[in-house]
PDB file of C-alpha atoms in Angstrom:
ATOM      1  CA  UNK B   1     174.507  57.384 139.791  1.00 62.00           C
ATOM      2  CA  UNK B   2     174.366  55.497 136.497  1.00 66.00           C
ATOM      3  CA  UNK B   3     176.913  52.996 137.779  1.00 71.00           C
ATOM      4  CA  UNK B   4     174.712  52.341 140.834  1.00 78.00           C
ATOM      5  CA  UNK B   5     171.610  51.926 138.658  1.00 78.00           C
ATOM      6  CA  UNK B   6     173.499  49.471 136.434  1.00 76.00           C
ATOM      7  CA  UNK B   7     174.615  47.422 139.422  1.00 81.00           C
ATOM      8  CA  UNK B   8     171.103  47.370 140.914  1.00 85.00           C
ATOM      9  CA  UNK B   9     169.544  46.335 137.582  1.00 81.00           C
ATOM     10  CA  UNK B  10     172.111  43.589 137.016  1.00 81.00           C
ATOM     11  CA  UNK B  11     171.655  42.380 140.600  1.00 85.00           C
ATOM     12  CA  UNK B  12     167.847  42.302 140.302  1.00 88.00           C
ATOM     13  CA  UNK B  13     168.045  40.534 136.958  1.00 85.00           C
ATOM     14  CA  UNK B  14     170.403  37.966 138.491  1.00 84.00           C
ATOM     15  CA  UNK B  15     168.095  37.322 141.464  1.00 89.00           C
ATOM     16  CA  UNK B  16     165.035  36.955 139.210  1.00 87.00           C
ATOM     17  CA  UNK B  17     166.875  34.562 136.875  1.00 84.00           C
ATOM     18  CA  UNK B  18     168.179  32.454 139.779  1.00 87.00           C
ATOM     19  CA  UNK B  19     164.703  32.195 141.360  1.00 82.00           C
ATOM     20  CA  UNK B  20     163.026  31.338 138.047  1.00 78.00           C
ATOM     21  CA  UNK B  21     165.765  28.857 137.227  1.00 81.00           C
ATOM     22  CA  UNK B  22     165.393  27.186 140.621  1.00 79.00           C
ATOM     23  CA  UNK B  23     161.607  27.038 140.210  1.00 75.00           C
ATOM     24  CA  UNK B  24     161.875  25.466 136.766  1.00 75.00           C
ATOM     25  CA  UNK B  25     164.591  23.039 137.902  1.00 79.00           C
ATOM     26  CA  UNK B  26     162.711  21.885 140.987  1.00 77.00           C
ATOM     27  CA  UNK B  27     159.462  21.501 139.050  1.00 74.00           C
ATOM     28  CA  UNK B  28     160.825  19.901 135.888  1.00 74.00           C
ATOM     29  CA  UNK B  29     163.005  17.359 137.716  1.00 79.00           C
ATOM     30  CA  UNK B  30     160.247  16.697 140.277  1.00 74.00           C
ATOM     31  CA  UNK B  31     162.796  17.199 143.059  1.00 75.00           C
ATOM     32  CA  UNK B  32     160.220  17.787 145.809  1.00 75.00           C
ATOM     33  CA  UNK B  33     158.832  14.274 145.389  1.00 75.00           C
ATOM     34  CA  UNK B  34     162.221  12.610 144.804  1.00 78.00           C
ATOM     35  CA  UNK B  35     163.923  14.214 147.772  1.00 80.00           C
ATOM     36  CA  UNK B  36     160.859  14.245 150.023  1.00 75.00           C
ATOM     37  CA  UNK B  37     160.336  17.926 150.745  1.00 75.00           C
ATOM     38  CA  UNK B  38     157.232  20.031 150.303  1.00 73.00           C
ATOM     39  CA  UNK B  39     156.769  23.427 148.724  1.00 69.00           C
ATOM     40  CA  UNK B  40     154.268  26.132 149.536  1.00 70.00           C
ATOM     41  CA  UNK B  41     151.091  26.397 147.500  1.00 69.00           C
ATOM     42  CA  UNK B  42     152.406  29.632 145.951  1.00 67.00           C
ATOM     43  CA  UNK B  43     155.263  27.791 144.210  1.00 68.00           C
ATOM     44  CA  UNK B  44     154.598  28.184 140.469  1.00 64.00           C
ATOM     45  CA  UNK B  45     155.777  24.754 139.270  1.00 67.00           C
ATOM     46  CA  UNK B  46     154.534  21.696 141.099  1.00 67.00           C
ATOM     47  CA  UNK B  47     155.650  18.977 138.700  1.00 68.00           C
ATOM     48  CA  UNK B  48     157.225  18.214 135.330  1.00 69.00           C
ATOM     49  CA  UNK B  49     153.990  18.854 133.414  1.00 71.00           C
ATOM     50  CA  UNK B  50     153.021  22.116 135.167  1.00 70.00           C
ATOM     51  CA  UNK B  51     152.791  25.472 133.417  1.00 69.00           C
ATOM     52  CA  UNK B  52     153.093  28.972 134.812  1.00 63.00           C
ATOM     53  CA  UNK B  53     149.531  29.937 133.870  1.00 66.00           C
ATOM     54  CA  UNK B  54     147.047  27.186 133.230  1.00 69.00           C
ATOM     55  CA  UNK B  55     144.321  27.506 130.597  1.00 72.00           C
ATOM     56  CA  UNK B  56     141.773  28.174 133.351  1.00 73.00           C
ATOM     57  CA  UNK B  57     143.941  30.965 134.816  1.00 68.00           C
ATOM     58  CA  UNK B  58     144.392  32.557 131.399  1.00 68.00           C
ATOM     59  CA  UNK B  59     140.647  32.501 130.714  1.00 72.00           C
ATOM     60  CA  UNK B  60     139.863  33.807 134.192  1.00 72.00           C
ATOM     61  CA  UNK B  61     142.148  36.848 133.884  1.00 70.00           C
ATOM     62  CA  UNK B  62     141.241  37.521 130.259  1.00 70.00           C
ATOM     63  CA  UNK B  63     137.583  37.997 131.197  1.00 71.00           C
ATOM     64  CA  UNK B  64     138.363  40.781 133.717  1.00 74.00           C
ATOM     65  CA  UNK B  65     137.982  44.393 132.591  1.00 79.00           C
ATOM     66  CA  UNK B  66     141.199  45.504 134.307  1.00 81.00           C
ATOM     67  CA  UNK B  67     143.433  42.761 132.855  1.00 77.00           C
ATOM     68  CA  UNK B  68     144.401  44.229 129.472  1.00 77.00           C
ATOM     69  CA  UNK B  69     144.911  47.831 130.686  1.00 85.00           C
ATOM     70  CA  UNK B  70     147.191  46.548 133.454  1.00 87.00           C
ATOM     71  CA  UNK B  71     149.160  44.332 131.053  1.00 83.00           C
ATOM     72  CA  UNK B  72     149.581  47.204 128.572  1.00 87.00           C
ATOM     73  CA  UNK B  73     150.541  49.672 131.320  1.00 93.00           C
ATOM     74  CA  UNK B  74     153.151  47.301 132.796  1.00 92.00           C
ATOM     75  CA  UNK B  75     154.646  46.601 129.381  1.00 90.00           C
ATOM     76  CA  UNK B  76     154.691  50.325 128.516  1.00 94.00           C
ATOM     77  CA  UNK B  77     156.481  51.159 131.779  1.00 95.00           C
ATOM     78  CA  UNK B  78     158.993  48.351 131.142  1.00 90.00           C
ATOM     79  CA  UNK B  79     159.675  49.657 127.611  1.00 91.00           C
ATOM     80  CA  UNK B  80     160.067  53.250 128.848  1.00 93.00           C
ATOM     81  CA  UNK B  81     162.467  52.165 131.603  1.00 88.00           C
ATOM     82  CA  UNK B  82     164.483  50.117 129.114  1.00 85.00           C
ATOM     83  CA  UNK B  83     164.680  53.097 126.730  1.00 88.00           C
ATOM     84  CA  UNK B  84     165.733  55.415 129.578  1.00 86.00           C
ATOM     85  CA  UNK B  85     168.453  52.979 130.602  1.00 80.00           C
ATOM     86  CA  UNK B  86     169.688  52.625 127.005  1.00 81.00           C
ATOM     87  CA  UNK B  87     169.794  56.400 126.471  1.00 82.00           C
ATOM     88  CA  UNK B  88     171.609  56.840 129.784  1.00 76.00           C
ATOM     89  CA  UNK B  89     174.274  54.401 128.569  1.00 72.00           C
ATOM     90  CA  UNK B  90     174.718  56.312 125.320  1.00 72.00           C
ATOM     91  CA  UNK B  91     174.686  59.763 126.895  1.00 66.00           C
ATOM     92  CA  UNK B  92     177.949  61.649 126.865  1.00 57.00           C
ATOM     93  CA  UNK B  93     179.564  61.512 130.254  1.00 68.00           C
ATOM     94  CA  UNK B  94     181.988  64.312 129.511  1.00 73.00           C
ATOM     95  CA  UNK B  95     181.663  67.687 131.125  1.00 77.00           C
ATOM     96  CA  UNK B  96     180.946  70.359 128.531  1.00 80.00           C
ATOM     97  CA  UNK B  97     182.274  73.338 130.468  1.00 83.00           C
ATOM     98  CA  UNK B  98     183.836  74.318 133.792  1.00 85.00           C
ATOM     99  CA  UNK B  99     182.975  77.495 135.687  1.00 84.00           C
ATOM    100  CA  UNK B 100     186.106  79.422 136.694  1.00 81.00           C
ATOM    101  CA  UNK B 101     186.036  82.004 139.485  1.00 73.00           C
ATOM    102  CA  UNK B 102     187.790  85.140 138.178  1.00 72.00           C
ATOM    103  CA  UNK B 103     188.100  86.678 141.643  1.00 71.00           C
ATOM    104  CA  UNK B 104     186.066  89.818 140.899  1.00 74.00           C
ATOM    105  CA  UNK B 105     182.659  88.364 141.630  1.00 72.00           C
ATOM    106  CA  UNK B 106     182.182  87.238 138.043  1.00 75.00           C
ATOM    107  CA  UNK B 107     182.690  83.808 136.571  1.00 76.00           C
ATOM    108  CA  UNK B 108     184.228  82.668 133.329  1.00 83.00           C
ATOM    109  CA  UNK B 109     183.561  79.436 131.498  1.00 85.00           C
ATOM    110  CA  UNK B 110     186.275  77.120 130.184  1.00 85.00           C
ATOM    111  CA  UNK B 111     185.403  74.438 127.689  1.00 87.00           C
ATOM    112  CA  UNK B 112     185.704  70.998 129.223  1.00 85.00           C
ATOM    113  CA  UNK B 113     187.483  69.614 126.172  1.00 88.00           C
ATOM    114  CA  UNK B 114     190.148  72.354 126.363  1.00 89.00           C
ATOM    115  CA  UNK B 115     190.788  71.634 130.042  1.00 87.00           C
ATOM    116  CA  UNK B 116     190.963  67.890 129.298  1.00 89.00           C
ATOM    117  CA  UNK B 117     193.550  68.502 126.569  1.00 91.00           C
ATOM    118  CA  UNK B 118     195.639  70.732 128.852  1.00 91.00           C
ATOM    119  CA  UNK B 119     195.573  68.165 131.665  1.00 91.00           C
ATOM    120  CA  UNK B 120     196.437  65.359 129.243  1.00 91.00           C
ATOM    121  CA  UNK B 121     199.341  67.337 127.771  1.00 93.00           C
ATOM    122  CA  UNK B 122     200.786  68.121 131.218  1.00 91.00           C
ATOM    123  CA  UNK B 123     200.300  64.550 132.414  1.00 90.00           C
ATOM    124  CA  UNK B 124     201.879  63.147 129.274  1.00 89.00           C
ATOM    125  CA  UNK B 125     204.930  65.351 129.804  1.00 89.00           C
ATOM    126  CA  UNK B 126     205.622  63.847 133.237  1.00 88.00           C
ATOM    127  CA  UNK B 127     208.664  61.620 133.521  1.00 87.00           C
ATOM    128  CA  UNK B 128     207.760  57.986 133.023  1.00 86.00           C
ATOM    129  CA  UNK B 129     204.366  58.670 131.419  1.00 88.00           C
ATOM    130  CA  UNK B 130     204.171  57.347 127.872  1.00 87.00           C
ATOM    131  CA  UNK B 131     200.601  58.449 127.126  1.00 89.00           C
ATOM    132  CA  UNK B 132     197.859  60.260 129.068  1.00 91.00           C
ATOM    133  CA  UNK B 133     194.119  60.473 128.547  1.00 91.00           C
ATOM    134  CA  UNK B 134     191.809  62.682 130.645  1.00 90.00           C
ATOM    135  CA  UNK B 135     188.017  62.848 130.865  1.00 88.00           C
ATOM    136  CA  UNK B 136     186.141  65.387 132.964  1.00 88.00           C
ATOM    137  CA  UNK B 137     182.878  64.502 134.658  1.00 84.00           C
ATOM    138  CA  UNK B 138     180.836  65.808 137.559  1.00 82.00           C
ATOM    139  CA  UNK B 139     179.218  69.251 137.664  1.00 83.00           C
ATOM    140  CA  UNK B 140     180.284  72.546 136.102  1.00 81.00           C
ATOM    141  CA  UNK B 141     181.207  73.971 139.494  1.00 83.00           C
ATOM    142  CA  UNK B 142     182.657  70.747 140.894  1.00 84.00           C
ATOM    143  CA  UNK B 143     184.405  68.789 138.134  1.00 88.00           C
ATOM    144  CA  UNK B 144     185.977  65.391 138.592  1.00 88.00           C
ATOM    145  CA  UNK B 145     188.872  64.133 136.491  1.00 88.00           C
ATOM    146  CA  UNK B 146     189.456  60.601 135.271  1.00 90.00           C
ATOM    147  CA  UNK B 147     193.042  59.982 134.189  1.00 92.00           C
ATOM    148  CA  UNK B 148     194.211  57.059 132.118  1.00 90.00           C
ATOM    149  CA  UNK B 149     197.993  56.934 132.250  1.00 90.00           C
ATOM    150  CA  UNK B 150     200.115  54.532 130.243  1.00 89.00           C
ATOM    151  CA  UNK B 151     203.466  54.230 131.973  1.00 89.00           C
ATOM    152  CA  UNK B 152     206.793  53.550 130.321  1.00 86.00           C
ATOM    153  CA  UNK B 153     208.359  50.146 131.074  1.00 82.00           C
ATOM    154  CA  UNK B 154     210.752  51.412 133.754  1.00 81.00           C
ATOM    155  CA  UNK B 155     208.484  54.061 135.334  1.00 83.00           C
ATOM    156  CA  UNK B 156     207.684  54.044 139.037  1.00 85.00           C
ATOM    157  CA  UNK B 157     203.905  54.262 139.561  1.00 88.00           C
ATOM    158  CA  UNK B 158     204.217  55.920 142.981  1.00 89.00           C
ATOM    159  CA  UNK B 159     206.451  58.647 141.583  1.00 89.00           C
ATOM    160  CA  UNK B 160     204.110  59.263 138.641  1.00 88.00           C
ATOM    161  CA  UNK B 161     201.116  59.567 140.975  1.00 90.00           C
ATOM    162  CA  UNK B 162     202.968  61.915 143.314  1.00 90.00           C
ATOM    163  CA  UNK B 163     204.026  64.204 140.467  1.00 90.00           C
ATOM    164  CA  UNK B 164     200.534  64.121 138.988  1.00 89.00           C
ATOM    165  CA  UNK B 165     199.052  65.296 142.262  1.00 90.00           C
ATOM    166  CA  UNK B 166     201.794  67.788 143.128  1.00 90.00           C
ATOM    167  CA  UNK B 167     202.233  69.334 139.692  1.00 90.00           C
ATOM    168  CA  UNK B 168     199.321  68.731 137.320  1.00 90.00           C
ATOM    169  CA  UNK B 169     196.380  68.755 139.714  1.00 90.00           C
ATOM    170  CA  UNK B 170     197.699  71.601 141.858  1.00 90.00           C
ATOM    171  CA  UNK B 171     198.285  73.763 138.761  1.00 89.00           C
ATOM    172  CA  UNK B 172     194.820  72.939 137.441  1.00 88.00           C
ATOM    173  CA  UNK B 173     193.203  73.913 140.748  1.00 87.00           C
ATOM    174  CA  UNK B 174     195.198  77.146 140.892  1.00 85.00           C
ATOM    175  CA  UNK B 175     194.357  78.154 137.325  1.00 82.00           C
ATOM    176  CA  UNK B 176     190.639  77.336 137.598  1.00 81.00           C
ATOM    177  CA  UNK B 177     190.166  78.594 141.163  1.00 81.00           C
ATOM    178  CA  UNK B 178     188.774  75.255 142.320  1.00 82.00           C
ATOM    179  CA  UNK B 179     189.100  74.296 145.967  1.00 83.00           C
ATOM    180  CA  UNK B 180     189.442  70.643 145.022  1.00 85.00           C
ATOM    181  CA  UNK B 181     189.661  68.514 141.911  1.00 86.00           C
ATOM    182  CA  UNK B 182     188.925  64.887 142.745  1.00 88.00           C
ATOM    183  CA  UNK B 183     190.728  62.541 140.402  1.00 89.00           C
ATOM    184  CA  UNK B 184     190.542  58.857 139.589  1.00 89.00           C
ATOM    185  CA  UNK B 185     193.730  57.529 138.034  1.00 90.00           C
ATOM    186  CA  UNK B 186     194.003  54.270 136.132  1.00 90.00           C
ATOM    187  CA  UNK B 187     197.512  53.084 135.438  1.00 89.00           C
ATOM    188  CA  UNK B 188     198.724  50.570 132.939  1.00 88.00           C
ATOM    189  CA  UNK B 189     202.116  49.751 131.522  1.00 85.00           C
ATOM    190  CA  UNK B 190     202.999  50.158 127.891  1.00 78.00           C
ATOM    191  CA  UNK B 191     203.436  46.856 126.089  1.00 73.00           C
ATOM    192  CA  UNK B 192     207.012  46.076 125.232  1.00 58.00           C
ATOM    193  CA  UNK B 193     209.136  43.130 124.308  1.00 61.00           C
ATOM    194  CA  UNK B 194     211.130  41.377 126.936  1.00 57.00           C
ATOM    195  CA  UNK B 195     214.704  42.520 127.065  1.00 57.00           C
ATOM    196  CA  UNK B 196     217.406  39.920 126.619  1.00 58.00           C
ATOM    197  CA  UNK B 197     220.069  40.012 129.297  1.00 56.00           C
ATOM    198  CA  UNK B 198     223.386  38.370 128.582  1.00 58.00           C
TER     199      UNK B 198
END
């Protein structure tokens, strides 16, 4: 959800900046008079010497009883939303624990960090995998795994993915009693020097 919120906020900020930039550009360069087109009366900048709020507009709104409470409320909401967004960015995305079905109607809890370390150790032991990093997200009863695999120079990515799914993920599902364990895998190759062939 946080990724969607980030995309929406960046998209809205981009649209607002493009519209404001176009308004300032059209007004400051006096493009409507130079190119012979007209703008609606709601357009904020009509010419190079226009301002967003004239002195008369500022005095008119300042004299209203509702003006300052509305300004303060809007600014307070903007600050609270910005703080929420910042805290959401800094919040730990790791899953603290995973609920394991013991088969007798009870449930046990496995620490998320321990399961991450076990998955990383098994993934790192696969042929062709130089280094593995695992992060668990999602819910306690429906975890999701994010793998970061660094492959050796001569490893086959398809083979590494197949073995990851067939061995590591299937063992993890069997040991935790999960019906499914969705996984996102990011592959990259280990950096190495070019080999000289003679």
